[in-house]
PDB file of C-alpha atoms in Angstrom:
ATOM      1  CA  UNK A   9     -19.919  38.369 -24.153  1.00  0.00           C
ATOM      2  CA  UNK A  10     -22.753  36.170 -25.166  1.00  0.00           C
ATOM      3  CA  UNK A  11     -23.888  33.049 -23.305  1.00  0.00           C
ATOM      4  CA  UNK A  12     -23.418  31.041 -26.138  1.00  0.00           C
ATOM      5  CA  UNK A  13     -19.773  32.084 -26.315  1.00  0.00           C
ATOM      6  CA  UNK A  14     -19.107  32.145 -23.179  1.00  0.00           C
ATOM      7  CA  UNK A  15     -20.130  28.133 -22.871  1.00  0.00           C
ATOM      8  CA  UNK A  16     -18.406  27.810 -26.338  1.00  0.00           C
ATOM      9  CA  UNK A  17     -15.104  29.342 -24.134  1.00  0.00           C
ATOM     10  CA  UNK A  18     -15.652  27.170 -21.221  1.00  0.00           C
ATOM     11  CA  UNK A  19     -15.837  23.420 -23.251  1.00  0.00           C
ATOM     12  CA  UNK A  20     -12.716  25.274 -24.438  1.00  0.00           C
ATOM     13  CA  UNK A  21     -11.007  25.611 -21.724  1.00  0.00           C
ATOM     14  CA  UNK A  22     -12.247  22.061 -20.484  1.00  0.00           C
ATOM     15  CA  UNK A  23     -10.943  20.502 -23.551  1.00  0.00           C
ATOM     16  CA  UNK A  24      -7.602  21.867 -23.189  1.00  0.00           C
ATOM     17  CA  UNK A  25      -7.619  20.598 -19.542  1.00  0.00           C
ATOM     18  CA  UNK A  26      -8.303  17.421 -20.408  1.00  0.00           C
ATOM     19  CA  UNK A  27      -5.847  17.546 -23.184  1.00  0.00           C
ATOM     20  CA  UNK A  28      -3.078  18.410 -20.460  1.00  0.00           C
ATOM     21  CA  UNK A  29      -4.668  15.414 -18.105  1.00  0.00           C
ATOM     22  CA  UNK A  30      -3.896  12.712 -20.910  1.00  0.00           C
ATOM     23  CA  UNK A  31      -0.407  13.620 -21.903  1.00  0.00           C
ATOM     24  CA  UNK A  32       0.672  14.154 -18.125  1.00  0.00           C
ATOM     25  CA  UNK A  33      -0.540  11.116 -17.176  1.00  0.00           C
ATOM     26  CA  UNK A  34       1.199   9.255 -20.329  1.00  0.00           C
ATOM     27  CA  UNK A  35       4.582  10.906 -19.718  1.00  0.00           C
ATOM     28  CA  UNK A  36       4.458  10.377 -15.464  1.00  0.00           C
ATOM     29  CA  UNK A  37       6.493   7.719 -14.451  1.00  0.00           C
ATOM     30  CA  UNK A  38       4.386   6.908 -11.180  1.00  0.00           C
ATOM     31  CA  UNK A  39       0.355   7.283 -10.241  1.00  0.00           C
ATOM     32  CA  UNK A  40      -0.598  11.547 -10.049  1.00  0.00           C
ATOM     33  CA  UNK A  41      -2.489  12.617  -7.120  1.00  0.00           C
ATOM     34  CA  UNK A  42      -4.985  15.654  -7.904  1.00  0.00           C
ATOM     35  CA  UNK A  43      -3.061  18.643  -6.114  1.00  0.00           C
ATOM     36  CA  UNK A  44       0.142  17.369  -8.691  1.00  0.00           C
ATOM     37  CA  UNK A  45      -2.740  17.323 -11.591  1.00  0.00           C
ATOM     38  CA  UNK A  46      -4.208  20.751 -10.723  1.00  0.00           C
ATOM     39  CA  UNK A  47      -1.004  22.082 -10.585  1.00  0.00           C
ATOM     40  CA  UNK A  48      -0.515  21.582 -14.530  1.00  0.00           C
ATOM     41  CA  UNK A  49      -3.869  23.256 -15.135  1.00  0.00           C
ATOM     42  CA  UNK A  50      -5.973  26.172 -15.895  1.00  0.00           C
ATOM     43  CA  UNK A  51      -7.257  27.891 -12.142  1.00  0.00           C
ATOM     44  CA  UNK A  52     -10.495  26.506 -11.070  1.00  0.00           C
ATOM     45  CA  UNK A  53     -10.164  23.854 -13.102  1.00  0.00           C
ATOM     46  CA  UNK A  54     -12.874  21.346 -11.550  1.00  0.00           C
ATOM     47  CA  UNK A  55     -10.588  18.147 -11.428  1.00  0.00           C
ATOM     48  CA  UNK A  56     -13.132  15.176 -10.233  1.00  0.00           C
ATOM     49  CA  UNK A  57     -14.765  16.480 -13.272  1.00  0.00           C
ATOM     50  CA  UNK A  58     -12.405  15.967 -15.568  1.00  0.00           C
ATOM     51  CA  UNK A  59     -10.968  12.608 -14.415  1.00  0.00           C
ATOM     52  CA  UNK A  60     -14.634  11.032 -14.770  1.00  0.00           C
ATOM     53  CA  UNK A  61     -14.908  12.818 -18.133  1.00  0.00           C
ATOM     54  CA  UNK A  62     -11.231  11.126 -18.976  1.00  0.00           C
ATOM     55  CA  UNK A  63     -12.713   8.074 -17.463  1.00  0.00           C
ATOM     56  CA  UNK A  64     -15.982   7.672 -19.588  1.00  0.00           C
ATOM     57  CA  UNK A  65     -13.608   8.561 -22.810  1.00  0.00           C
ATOM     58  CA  UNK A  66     -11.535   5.502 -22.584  1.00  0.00           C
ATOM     59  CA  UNK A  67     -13.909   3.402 -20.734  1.00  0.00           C
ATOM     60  CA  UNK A  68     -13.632  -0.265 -22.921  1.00  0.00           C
ATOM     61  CA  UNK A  69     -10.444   0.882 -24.461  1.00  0.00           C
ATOM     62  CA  UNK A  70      -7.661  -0.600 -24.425  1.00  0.00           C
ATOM     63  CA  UNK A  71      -6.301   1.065 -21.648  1.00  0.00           C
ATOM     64  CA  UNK A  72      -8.441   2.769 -18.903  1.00  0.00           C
ATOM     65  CA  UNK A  73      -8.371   5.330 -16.257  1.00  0.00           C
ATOM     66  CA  UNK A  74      -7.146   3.928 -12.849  1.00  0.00           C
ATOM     67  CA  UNK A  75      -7.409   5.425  -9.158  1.00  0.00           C
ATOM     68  CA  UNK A  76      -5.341   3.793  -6.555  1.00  0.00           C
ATOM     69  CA  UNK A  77      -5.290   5.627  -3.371  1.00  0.00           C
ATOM     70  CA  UNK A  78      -5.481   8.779  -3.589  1.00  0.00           C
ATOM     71  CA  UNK A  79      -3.355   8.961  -6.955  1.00  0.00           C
ATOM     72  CA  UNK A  80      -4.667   8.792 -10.976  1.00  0.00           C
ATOM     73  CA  UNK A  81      -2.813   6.381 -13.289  1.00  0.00           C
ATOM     74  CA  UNK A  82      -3.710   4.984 -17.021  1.00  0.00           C
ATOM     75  CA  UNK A  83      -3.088   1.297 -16.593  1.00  0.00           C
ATOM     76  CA  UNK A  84      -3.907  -1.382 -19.959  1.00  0.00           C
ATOM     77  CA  UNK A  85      -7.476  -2.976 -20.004  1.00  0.00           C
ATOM     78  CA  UNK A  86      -7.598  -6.138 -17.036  1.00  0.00           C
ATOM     79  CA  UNK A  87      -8.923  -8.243 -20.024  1.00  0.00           C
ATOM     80  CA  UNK A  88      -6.212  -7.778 -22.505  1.00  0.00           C
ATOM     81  CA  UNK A  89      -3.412  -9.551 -19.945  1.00  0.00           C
ATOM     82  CA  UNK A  90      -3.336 -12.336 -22.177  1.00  0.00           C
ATOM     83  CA  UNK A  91      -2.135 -10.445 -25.306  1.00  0.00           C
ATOM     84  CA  UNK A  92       0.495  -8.885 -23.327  1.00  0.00           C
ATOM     85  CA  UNK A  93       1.927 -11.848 -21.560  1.00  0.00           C
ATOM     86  CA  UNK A  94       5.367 -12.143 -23.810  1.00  0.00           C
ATOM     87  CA  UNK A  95       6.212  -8.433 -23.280  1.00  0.00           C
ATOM     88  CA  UNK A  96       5.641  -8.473 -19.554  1.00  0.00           C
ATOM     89  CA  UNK A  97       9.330  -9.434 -17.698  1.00  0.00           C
ATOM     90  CA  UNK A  98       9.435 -12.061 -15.632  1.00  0.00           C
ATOM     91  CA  UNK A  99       9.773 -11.405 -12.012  1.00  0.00           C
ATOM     92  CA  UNK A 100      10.883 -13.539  -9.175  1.00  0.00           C
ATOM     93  CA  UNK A 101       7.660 -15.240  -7.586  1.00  0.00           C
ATOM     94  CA  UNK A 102       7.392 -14.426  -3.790  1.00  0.00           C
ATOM     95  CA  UNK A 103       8.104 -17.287  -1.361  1.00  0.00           C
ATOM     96  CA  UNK A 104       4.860 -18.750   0.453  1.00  0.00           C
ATOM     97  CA  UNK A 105       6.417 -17.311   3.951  1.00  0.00           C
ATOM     98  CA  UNK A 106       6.726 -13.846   1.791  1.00  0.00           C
ATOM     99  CA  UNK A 107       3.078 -14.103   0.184  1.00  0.00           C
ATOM    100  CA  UNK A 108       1.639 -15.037   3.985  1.00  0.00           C
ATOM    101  CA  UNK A 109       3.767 -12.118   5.441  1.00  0.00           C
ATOM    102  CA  UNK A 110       2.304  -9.518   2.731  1.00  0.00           C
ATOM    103  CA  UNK A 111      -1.406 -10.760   3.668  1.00  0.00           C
ATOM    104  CA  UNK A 112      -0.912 -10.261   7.213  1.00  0.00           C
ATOM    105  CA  UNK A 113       0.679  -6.732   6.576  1.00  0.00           C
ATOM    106  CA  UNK A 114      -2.284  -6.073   4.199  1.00  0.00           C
ATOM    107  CA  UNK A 115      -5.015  -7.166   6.402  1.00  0.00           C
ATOM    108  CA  UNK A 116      -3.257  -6.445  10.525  1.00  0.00           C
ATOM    109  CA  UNK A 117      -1.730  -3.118   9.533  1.00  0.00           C
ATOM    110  CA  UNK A 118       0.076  -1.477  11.450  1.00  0.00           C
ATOM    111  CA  UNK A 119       1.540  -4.518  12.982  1.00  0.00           C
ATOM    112  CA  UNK A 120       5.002  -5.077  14.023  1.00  0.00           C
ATOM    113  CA  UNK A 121       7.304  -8.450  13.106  1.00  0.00           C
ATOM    114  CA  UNK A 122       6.726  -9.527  16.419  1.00  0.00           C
ATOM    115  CA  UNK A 123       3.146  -9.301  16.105  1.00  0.00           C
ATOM    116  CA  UNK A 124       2.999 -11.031  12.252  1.00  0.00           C
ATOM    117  CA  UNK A 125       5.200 -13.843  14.211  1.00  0.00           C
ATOM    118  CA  UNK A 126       2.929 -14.312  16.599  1.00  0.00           C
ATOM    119  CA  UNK A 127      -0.176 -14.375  13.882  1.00  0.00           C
ATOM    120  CA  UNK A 128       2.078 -16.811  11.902  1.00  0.00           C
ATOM    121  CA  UNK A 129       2.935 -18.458  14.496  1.00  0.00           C
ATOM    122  CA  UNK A 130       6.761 -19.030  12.961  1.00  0.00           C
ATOM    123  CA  UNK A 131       9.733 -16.707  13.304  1.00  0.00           C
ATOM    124  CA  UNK A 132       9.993 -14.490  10.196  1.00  0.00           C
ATOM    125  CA  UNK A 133      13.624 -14.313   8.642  1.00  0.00           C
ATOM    126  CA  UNK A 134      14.895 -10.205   8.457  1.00  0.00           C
ATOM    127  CA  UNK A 135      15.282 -11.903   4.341  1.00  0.00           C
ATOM    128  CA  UNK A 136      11.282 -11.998   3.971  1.00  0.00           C
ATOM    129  CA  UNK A 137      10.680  -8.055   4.964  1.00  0.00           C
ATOM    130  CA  UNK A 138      13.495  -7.116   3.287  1.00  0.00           C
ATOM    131  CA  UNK A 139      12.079  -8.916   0.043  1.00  0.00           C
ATOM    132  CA  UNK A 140       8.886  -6.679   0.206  1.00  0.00           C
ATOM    133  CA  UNK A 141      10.220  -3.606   1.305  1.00  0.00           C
ATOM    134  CA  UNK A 142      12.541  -3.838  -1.898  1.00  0.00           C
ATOM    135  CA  UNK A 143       9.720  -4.951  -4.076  1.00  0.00           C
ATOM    136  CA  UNK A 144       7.597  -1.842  -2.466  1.00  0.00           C
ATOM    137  CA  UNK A 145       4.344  -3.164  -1.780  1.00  0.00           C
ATOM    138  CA  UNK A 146       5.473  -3.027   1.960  1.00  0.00           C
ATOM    139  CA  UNK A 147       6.458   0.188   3.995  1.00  0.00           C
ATOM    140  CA  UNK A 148       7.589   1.347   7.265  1.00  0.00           C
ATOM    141  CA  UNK A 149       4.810   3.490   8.650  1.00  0.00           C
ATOM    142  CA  UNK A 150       5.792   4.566  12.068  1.00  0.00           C
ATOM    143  CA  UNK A 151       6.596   2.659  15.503  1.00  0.00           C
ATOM    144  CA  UNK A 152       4.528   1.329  18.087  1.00  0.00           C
ATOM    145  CA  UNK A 153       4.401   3.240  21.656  1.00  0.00           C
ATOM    146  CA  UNK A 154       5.430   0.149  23.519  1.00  0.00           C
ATOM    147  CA  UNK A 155       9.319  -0.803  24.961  1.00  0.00           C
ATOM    148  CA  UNK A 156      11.581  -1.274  22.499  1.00  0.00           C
ATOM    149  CA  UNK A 157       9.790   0.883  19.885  1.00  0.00           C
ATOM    150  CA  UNK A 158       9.401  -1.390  17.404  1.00  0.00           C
ATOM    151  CA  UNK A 159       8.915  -0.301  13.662  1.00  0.00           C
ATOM    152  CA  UNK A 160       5.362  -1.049  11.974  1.00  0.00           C
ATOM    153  CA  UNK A 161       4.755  -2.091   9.008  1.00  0.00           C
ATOM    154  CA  UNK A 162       2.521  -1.577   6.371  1.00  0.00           C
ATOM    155  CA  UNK A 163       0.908  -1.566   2.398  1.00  0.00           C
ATOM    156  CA  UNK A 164       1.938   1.548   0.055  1.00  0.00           C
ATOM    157  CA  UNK A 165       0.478   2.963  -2.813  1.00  0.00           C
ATOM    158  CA  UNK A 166       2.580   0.088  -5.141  1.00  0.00           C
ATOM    159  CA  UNK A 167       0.858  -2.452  -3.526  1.00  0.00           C
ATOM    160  CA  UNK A 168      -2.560  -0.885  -4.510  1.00  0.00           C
ATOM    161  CA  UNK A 169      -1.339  -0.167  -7.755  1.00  0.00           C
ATOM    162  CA  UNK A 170      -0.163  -3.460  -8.439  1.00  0.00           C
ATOM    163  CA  UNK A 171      -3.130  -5.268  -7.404  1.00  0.00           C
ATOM    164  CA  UNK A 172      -5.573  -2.813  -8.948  1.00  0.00           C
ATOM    165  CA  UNK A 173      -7.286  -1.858  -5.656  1.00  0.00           C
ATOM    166  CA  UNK A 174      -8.317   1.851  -5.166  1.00  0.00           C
ATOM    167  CA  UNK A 175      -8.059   1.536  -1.529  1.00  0.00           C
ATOM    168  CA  UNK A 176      -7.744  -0.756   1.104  1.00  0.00           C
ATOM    169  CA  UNK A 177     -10.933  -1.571   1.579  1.00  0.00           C
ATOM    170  CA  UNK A 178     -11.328  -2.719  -1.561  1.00  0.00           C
ATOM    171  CA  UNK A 179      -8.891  -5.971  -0.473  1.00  0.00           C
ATOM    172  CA  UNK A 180     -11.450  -9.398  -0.591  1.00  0.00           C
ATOM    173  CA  UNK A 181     -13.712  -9.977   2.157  1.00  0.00           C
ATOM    174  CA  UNK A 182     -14.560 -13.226   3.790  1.00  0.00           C
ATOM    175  CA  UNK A 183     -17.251 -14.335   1.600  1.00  0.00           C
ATOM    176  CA  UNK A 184     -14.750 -13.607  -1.580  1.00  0.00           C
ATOM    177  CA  UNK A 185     -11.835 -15.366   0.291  1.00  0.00           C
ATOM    178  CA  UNK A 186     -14.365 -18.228   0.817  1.00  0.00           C
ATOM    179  CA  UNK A 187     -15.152 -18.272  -2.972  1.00  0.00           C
ATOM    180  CA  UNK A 188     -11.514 -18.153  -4.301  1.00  0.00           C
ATOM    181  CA  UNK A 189     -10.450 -21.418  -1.908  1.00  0.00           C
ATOM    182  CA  UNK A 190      -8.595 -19.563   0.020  1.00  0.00           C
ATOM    183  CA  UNK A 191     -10.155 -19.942   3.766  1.00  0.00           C
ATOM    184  CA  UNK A 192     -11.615 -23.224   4.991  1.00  0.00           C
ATOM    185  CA  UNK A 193     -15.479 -23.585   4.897  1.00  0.00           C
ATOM    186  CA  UNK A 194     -15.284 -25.148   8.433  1.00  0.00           C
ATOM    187  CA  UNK A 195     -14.317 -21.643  10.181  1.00  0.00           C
ATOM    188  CA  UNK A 196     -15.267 -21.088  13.654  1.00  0.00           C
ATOM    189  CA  UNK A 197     -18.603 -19.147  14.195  1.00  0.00           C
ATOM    190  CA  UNK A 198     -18.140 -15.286  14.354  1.00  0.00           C
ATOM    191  CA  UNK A 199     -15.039 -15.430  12.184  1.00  0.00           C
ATOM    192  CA  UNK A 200     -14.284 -11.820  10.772  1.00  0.00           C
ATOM    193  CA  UNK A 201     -11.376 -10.992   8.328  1.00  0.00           C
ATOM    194  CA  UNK A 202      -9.623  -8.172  10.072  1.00  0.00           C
ATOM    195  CA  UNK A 203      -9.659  -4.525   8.682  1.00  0.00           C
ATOM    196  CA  UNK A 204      -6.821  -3.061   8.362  1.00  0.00           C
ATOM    197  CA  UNK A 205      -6.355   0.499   9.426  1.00  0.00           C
ATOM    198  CA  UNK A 206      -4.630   2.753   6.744  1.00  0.00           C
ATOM    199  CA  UNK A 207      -4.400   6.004   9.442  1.00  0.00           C
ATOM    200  CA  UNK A 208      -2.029   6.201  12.412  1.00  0.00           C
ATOM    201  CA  UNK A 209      -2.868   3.661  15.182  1.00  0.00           C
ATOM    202  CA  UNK A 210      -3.956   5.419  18.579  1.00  0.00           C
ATOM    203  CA  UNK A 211      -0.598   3.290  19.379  1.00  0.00           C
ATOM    204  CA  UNK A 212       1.018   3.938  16.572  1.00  0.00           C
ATOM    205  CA  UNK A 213       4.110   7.072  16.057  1.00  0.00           C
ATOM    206  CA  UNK A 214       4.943   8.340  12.670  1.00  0.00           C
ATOM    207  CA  UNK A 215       9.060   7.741  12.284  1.00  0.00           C
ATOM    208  CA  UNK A 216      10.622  11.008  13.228  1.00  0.00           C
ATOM    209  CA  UNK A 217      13.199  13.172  10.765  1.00  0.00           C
ATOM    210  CA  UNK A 218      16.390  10.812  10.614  1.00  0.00           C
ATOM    211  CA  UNK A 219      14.427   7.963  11.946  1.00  0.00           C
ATOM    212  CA  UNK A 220      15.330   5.022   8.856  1.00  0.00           C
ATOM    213  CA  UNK A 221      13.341   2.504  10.827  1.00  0.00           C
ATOM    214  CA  UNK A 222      16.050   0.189  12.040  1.00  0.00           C
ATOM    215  CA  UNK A 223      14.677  -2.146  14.776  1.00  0.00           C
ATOM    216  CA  UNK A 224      16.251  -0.492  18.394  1.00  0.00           C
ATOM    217  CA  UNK A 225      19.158  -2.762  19.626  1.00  0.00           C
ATOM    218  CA  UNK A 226      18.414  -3.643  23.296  1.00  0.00           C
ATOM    219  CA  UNK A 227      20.399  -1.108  25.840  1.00  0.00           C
ATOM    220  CA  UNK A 228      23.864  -2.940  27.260  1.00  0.00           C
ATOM    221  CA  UNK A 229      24.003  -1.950  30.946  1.00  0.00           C
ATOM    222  CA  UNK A 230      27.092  -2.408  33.002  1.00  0.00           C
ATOM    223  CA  UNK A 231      25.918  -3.807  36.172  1.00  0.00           C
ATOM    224  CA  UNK A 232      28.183  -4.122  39.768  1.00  0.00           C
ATOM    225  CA  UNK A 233      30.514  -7.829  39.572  1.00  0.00           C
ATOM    226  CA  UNK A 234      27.648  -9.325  41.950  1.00  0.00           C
ATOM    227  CA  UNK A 235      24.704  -8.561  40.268  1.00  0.00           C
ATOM    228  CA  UNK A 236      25.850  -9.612  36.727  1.00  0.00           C
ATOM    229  CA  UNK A 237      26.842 -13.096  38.280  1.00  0.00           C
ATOM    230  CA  UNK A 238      23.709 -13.815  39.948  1.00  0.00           C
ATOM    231  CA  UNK A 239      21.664 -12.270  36.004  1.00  0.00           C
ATOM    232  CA  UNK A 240      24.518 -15.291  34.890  1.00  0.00           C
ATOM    233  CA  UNK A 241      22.991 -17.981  37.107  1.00  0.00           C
ATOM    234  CA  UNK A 242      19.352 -16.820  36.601  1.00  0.00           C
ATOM    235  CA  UNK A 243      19.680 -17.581  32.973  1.00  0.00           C
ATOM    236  CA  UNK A 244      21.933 -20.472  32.948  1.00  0.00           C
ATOM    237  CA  UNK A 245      19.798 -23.957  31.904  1.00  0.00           C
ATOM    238  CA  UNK A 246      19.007 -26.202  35.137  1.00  0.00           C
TER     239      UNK A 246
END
């Protein structure tokens, strides 16, 4: 086979990848990560390759190659928002406890509810979690290797998706927090926004098989007729 048939074979091949790329993306209902991609075509296909390729193509169209995470997604042109406005259904707007709950989960993860209380420095209602672990921006990663084992929360691949981030260190930084109004000029001196940590915490388990993250009840002893009086007294108001 000649070299110049043997490229000609190759831009084939490519081509046809490519092809494949565009209509599985189009028909897929969520984001694609590579090995899912790959999967769908020819062996030794060079993947990276070919998303940049799709990339370039439909760079300034009016839809445009996305990564979020670790996953590929065609997602409409940023700058065409306006045009599709009246097709877009309306969703309920997040409550201000629910929007400052998702920003600590975004920025503290892993963190517990007792931990986001203590950062909000108000109890949060089970209503609020349960409002972004519907929605899916929030997920139960794992639970924390202290008493009690409490669940830990954190961001998912919607939440990426949805705010057209390709990882989580593309959330805004201090100086971008700073420009949007959102943090105070007067901010004490040395004042970092935290990182969060998208691997397992050192303190940090992953649930277990069968685990469906429920927070663990506290353990009802029966203690002797004595004992359980003077517990009675102890915790009885003055």
């Amino acid at each position: 086979m000649s070299e110049d048939k043997r490229q000609k074979d190759l831009r084939s091949v490519e081509a046809e990848d490519i092809r494949t790329v565009e209509a599985i993306l189009f028909a897929a209902e969520e984001p694609l990560d590579v090995p899912n991609i790959a999967d769908k075509l020819n062996a030794g296909a060079d993947v990276p390759a070919i998303m940049a390729a799709i990339a370039e193509k439909y760079d300034g169209a009016g839809f445009n190659l996305q990564k979020t995470g670790n996953k590929w997604v065609f997602r409409t042109a940023p700058d065409l928002a306006h045009a599709l406005q009246k097709h877009v259904v309306q969703q309920r707007r997040l409550s201000r406890a629910a929007l400052e709950t998702l920003a600590i989960i975004a920025y503290h993860q892993p963190v517990t509810r007792a931990e986001i209380e203590d950062i909000r420095g108000v109890s949060i209602s089970k209503g609020t979690l349960d409002v972004l672990l519907e929605s899916e921006w929030v997920k139960i990663r794992g639970r924390r290797r202290v008493p009690g084992r409490p669940v830990t929360y954190g961001t998912s691949d919607h939440f990426l998706l949805h705010f057209g981030l390709e990882s989580l260190t593309d959330l805004p930084g201090l100086e971008e927090l700073k420009a949007a109004g959102l943090l105070d000029d007067r901010l004490p001196q040395g004042f970092e926004v935290p990182a969060p940590d998208p691997d397992n915490d050192p303190d940090e388990d992953p649930l277990a098989e069968g685990d469906d993250g429920s927070e663990l009840e506290p353990l009802e002893m029966d203690l002797p007729d004595g004992v359980a009086e003077n517990a009675a007294e102890d915790g009885a108001a003055p």
